[in-house]
mmCIF file of C-alpha atoms in Angstrom:
data_model
loop_
_atom_site.group_PDB
_atom_site.id
_atom_site.type_symbol
_atom_site.label_atom_id
_atom_site.label_comp_id
_atom_site.label_asym_id
_atom_site.label_seq_id
_atom_site.Cartn_x
_atom_site.Cartn_y
_atom_site.Cartn_z
ATOM 1 C CA MET A 98 0.000 0.000 0.000
ATOM 2 C CA LYS A 99 1.563 3.293 -1.119
ATOM 3 C CA ARG A 100 0.746 6.277 1.099
ATOM 4 C CA TYR A 101 0.862 9.876 -0.019
ATOM 5 C CA GLY A 102 1.280 12.797 2.338
ATOM 6 C CA GLN A 103 1.891 10.762 5.511
ATOM 7 C CA ASP A 104 5.125 12.565 6.362
ATOM 8 C CA LYS A 105 3.564 16.014 6.084
ATOM 9 C CA ILE A 106 3.265 18.299 9.086
ATOM 10 C CA TRP A 107 1.231 20.948 7.200
ATOM 11 C CA PRO A 108 -2.015 19.334 5.909
ATOM 12 C CA PHE A 109 -2.504 21.875 3.120
ATOM 13 C CA ALA A 110 -1.381 22.062 -0.495
ATOM 14 C CA GLU A 111 2.011 23.515 -1.230
ATOM 15 C CA GLY A 112 1.642 27.069 -2.485
ATOM 16 C CA GLY A 113 -1.417 27.874 -0.384
ATOM 17 C CA GLU A 114 0.553 29.181 2.584
ATOM 18 C CA GLY A 115 0.431 32.823 1.497
ATOM 19 C CA THR A 116 -3.315 32.871 0.922
ATOM 20 C CA ILE A 117 -3.991 30.990 4.151
ATOM 21 C CA GLY A 118 -1.704 33.383 6.048
ATOM 22 C CA VAL A 119 -3.344 36.533 4.685
ATOM 23 C CA VAL A 120 -6.892 35.313 5.318
ATOM 24 C CA THR A 121 -5.903 34.139 8.821
ATOM 25 C CA ALA A 122 -4.430 37.572 9.568
ATOM 26 C CA VAL A 123 -7.549 39.366 8.291
ATOM 27 C CA ALA A 124 -9.903 37.127 10.287
ATOM 28 C CA THR A 125 -7.752 37.615 13.399
ATOM 29 C CA LEU A 126 -7.785 41.390 12.913
ATOM 30 C CA PHE A 127 -11.579 41.390 12.644
ATOM 31 C CA LEU A 128 -11.818 39.209 15.754
ATOM 32 C CA LEU A 129 -9.695 41.697 17.692
ATOM 33 C CA LEU A 130 -11.755 44.615 16.366
ATOM 34 C CA HIS A 131 -14.951 42.860 17.380
ATOM 35 C CA ARG A 132 -13.622 42.148 20.869
ATOM 36 C CA ARG A 133 -12.628 45.813 21.198
ATOM 37 C CA PHE A 134 -15.774 47.477 19.791
ATOM 38 C CA ASN A 135 -18.343 44.671 20.180
ATOM 39 C CA ASN A 136 -20.924 45.879 17.669
ATOM 40 C CA GLY A 137 -22.909 44.380 14.811
ATOM 41 C CA PHE A 138 -20.598 45.741 12.114
ATOM 42 C CA THR A 139 -17.422 44.215 13.574
ATOM 43 C CA LYS A 140 -19.283 40.984 14.307
ATOM 44 C CA THR A 141 -20.397 40.789 10.661
ATOM 45 C CA LEU A 142 -16.837 41.438 9.444
ATOM 46 C CA PHE A 143 -15.494 38.730 11.738
ATOM 47 C CA LEU A 144 -18.146 36.171 10.751
ATOM 48 C CA LEU A 145 -17.675 36.830 7.023
ATOM 49 C CA SER A 146 -13.885 36.631 7.241
ATOM 50 C CA SER A 147 -14.136 33.454 9.338
ATOM 51 C CA GLY A 148 -16.388 31.876 6.710
ATOM 52 C CA ILE A 149 -13.933 32.811 3.962
ATOM 53 C CA TRP A 150 -11.098 31.429 6.119
ATOM 54 C CA LEU A 151 -12.890 28.068 6.421
ATOM 55 C CA LEU A 152 -13.512 27.954 2.657
ATOM 56 C CA ILE A 153 -9.839 28.711 1.967
ATOM 57 C CA LEU A 154 -8.724 25.936 4.334
ATOM 58 C CA TYR A 155 -11.147 23.545 2.613
ATOM 59 C CA PHE A 156 -9.904 24.523 -0.857
ATOM 60 C CA PHE A 157 -6.210 24.083 -0.011
ATOM 61 C CA ARG A 158 -6.592 20.825 1.926
ATOM 62 C CA ASP A 159 -4.213 18.007 1.047
ATOM 63 C CA PRO A 160 -5.526 14.797 2.638
ATOM 64 C CA ASN A 161 -3.514 11.611 2.904
ATOM 65 C CA ARG A 162 -4.158 9.122 0.113
ATOM 66 C CA GLN A 163 -3.635 5.367 -0.041
ATOM 67 C CA THR A 164 -3.397 3.273 -3.171
ATOM 68 C CA ASP A 165 -2.362 -0.244 -4.147
ATOM 69 C CA ALA A 166 1.096 0.195 -5.660
ATOM 70 C CA LYS A 167 1.384 -2.615 -8.211
ATOM 71 C CA PRO A 168 3.601 -2.803 -11.294
ATOM 72 C CA GLY A 169 1.747 -1.526 -14.339
ATOM 73 C CA LEU A 170 -1.002 0.122 -12.292
ATOM 74 C CA VAL A 171 -1.951 3.672 -13.256
ATOM 75 C CA VAL A 172 -3.818 5.612 -10.575
ATOM 76 C CA SER A 173 -5.717 8.837 -11.128
ATOM 77 C CA PRO A 174 -3.381 11.745 -10.331
ATOM 78 C CA ALA A 175 -6.225 13.960 -9.129
ATOM 79 C CA ASP A 176 -9.730 14.110 -7.754
ATOM 80 C CA GLY A 177 -12.300 15.276 -10.248
ATOM 81 C CA GLU A 178 -14.087 14.114 -13.351
ATOM 82 C CA ILE A 179 -12.483 12.739 -16.500
ATOM 83 C CA VAL A 180 -13.810 14.967 -19.272
ATOM 84 C CA ALA A 181 -11.735 13.761 -22.219
ATOM 85 C CA ILE A 182 -9.541 10.883 -23.338
ATOM 86 C CA ILE A 183 -7.878 11.836 -26.608
ATOM 87 C CA ARG A 184 -5.260 10.145 -28.795
ATOM 88 C CA GLU A 185 -2.962 12.821 -30.149
ATOM 89 C CA ARG A 186 0.506 13.454 -31.463
ATOM 90 C CA GLU A 187 2.734 15.214 -28.928
ATOM 91 C CA ASN A 188 5.557 16.974 -30.759
ATOM 92 C CA ARG A 189 6.964 19.295 -28.107
ATOM 93 C CA TYR A 190 8.613 16.854 -25.662
ATOM 94 C CA LEU A 191 7.950 13.208 -26.489
ATOM 95 C CA ASN A 192 7.625 13.458 -30.266
ATOM 96 C CA ALA A 193 5.304 10.453 -30.152
ATOM 97 C CA ASP A 194 1.684 9.378 -30.308
ATOM 98 C CA THR A 195 0.139 9.755 -26.853
ATOM 99 C CA ILE A 196 -3.115 9.544 -24.953
ATOM 100 C CA ARG A 197 -4.149 12.723 -23.144
ATOM 101 C CA ILE A 198 -6.548 12.341 -20.224
ATOM 102 C CA SER A 199 -8.152 15.603 -19.086
ATOM 103 C CA ILE A 200 -9.528 15.834 -15.551
ATOM 104 C CA PHE A 201 -11.813 18.706 -14.518
ATOM 105 C CA LEU A 202 -11.431 19.823 -10.901
ATOM 106 C CA SER A 203 -14.403 21.633 -9.435
ATOM 107 C CA VAL A 204 -13.906 24.082 -6.596
ATOM 108 C CA THR A 205 -14.869 21.309 -4.130
ATOM 109 C CA ASN A 206 -12.217 18.840 -5.372
ATOM 110 C CA VAL A 207 -8.779 18.531 -3.768
ATOM 111 C CA HIS A 208 -6.462 20.619 -5.985
ATOM 112 C CA VAL A 209 -3.326 18.494 -5.557
ATOM 113 C CA GLN A 210 -1.753 16.551 -8.411
ATOM 114 C CA ARG A 211 -0.002 13.293 -7.581
ATOM 115 C CA SER A 212 2.102 10.917 -9.625
ATOM 116 C CA PRO A 213 -0.198 8.378 -11.335
ATOM 117 C CA LEU A 214 2.526 5.762 -11.858
ATOM 118 C CA ASN A 215 6.113 4.931 -10.996
ATOM 119 C CA GLY A 216 8.751 6.626 -13.077
ATOM 120 C CA ARG A 217 11.429 9.283 -13.234
ATOM 121 C CA VAL A 218 10.903 12.969 -13.986
ATOM 122 C CA THR A 219 13.279 13.987 -16.766
ATOM 123 C CA LEU A 220 11.920 17.448 -17.529
ATOM 124 C CA VAL A 221 10.134 20.163 -15.599
ATOM 125 C CA ASP A 222 8.889 23.047 -17.734
ATOM 126 C CA HIS A 223 6.394 25.684 -16.592
ATOM 127 C CA GLN A 224 3.969 26.852 -19.253
ATOM 128 C CA PRO A 225 2.208 30.073 -18.228
ATOM 129 C CA GLY A 226 -1.545 29.798 -18.571
ATOM 130 C CA LYS A 227 -4.131 32.208 -19.865
ATOM 131 C CA PHE A 228 -6.556 31.626 -16.969
ATOM 132 C CA LEU A 229 -9.202 30.239 -19.301
ATOM 133 C CA GLN A 230 -12.330 28.644 -17.887
ATOM 134 C CA ALA A 231 -11.342 25.135 -16.821
ATOM 135 C CA PHE A 232 -14.145 23.411 -18.739
ATOM 136 C CA ARG A 233 -12.965 24.793 -22.115
ATOM 137 C CA PRO A 234 -10.905 22.350 -24.239
ATOM 138 C CA GLU A 235 -8.172 24.931 -24.910
ATOM 139 C CA ALA A 236 -7.619 25.492 -21.173
#
């Protein structure tokens, strides 16, 4: 049984620290303001910021995963829904015929990508996105 994320101290996705920190600071500030002034306005600010804080924590969660690690087994790298399985020619890196599997992640899915099979990473290349709607094929 292969376990993912068991050695983590921080149970949230890498890269979410800044957002979590800012929202935590804002919610804490509104809590302190509410404790100082104790009125409906500061209470509303605190409750709204606390709700946003909970949503942010939920969005950036990175739960432990378990899977049967067997030779030849391919496991889904992400939560979500498979929206396309397409045979296509990949000419940029592999220069070979490939199968592309597209997975749509809704806002309620865990937004962490894991390795779907054993292997070795030979290239890491960031491609800046255009922030297109995730359900569009060109995204």
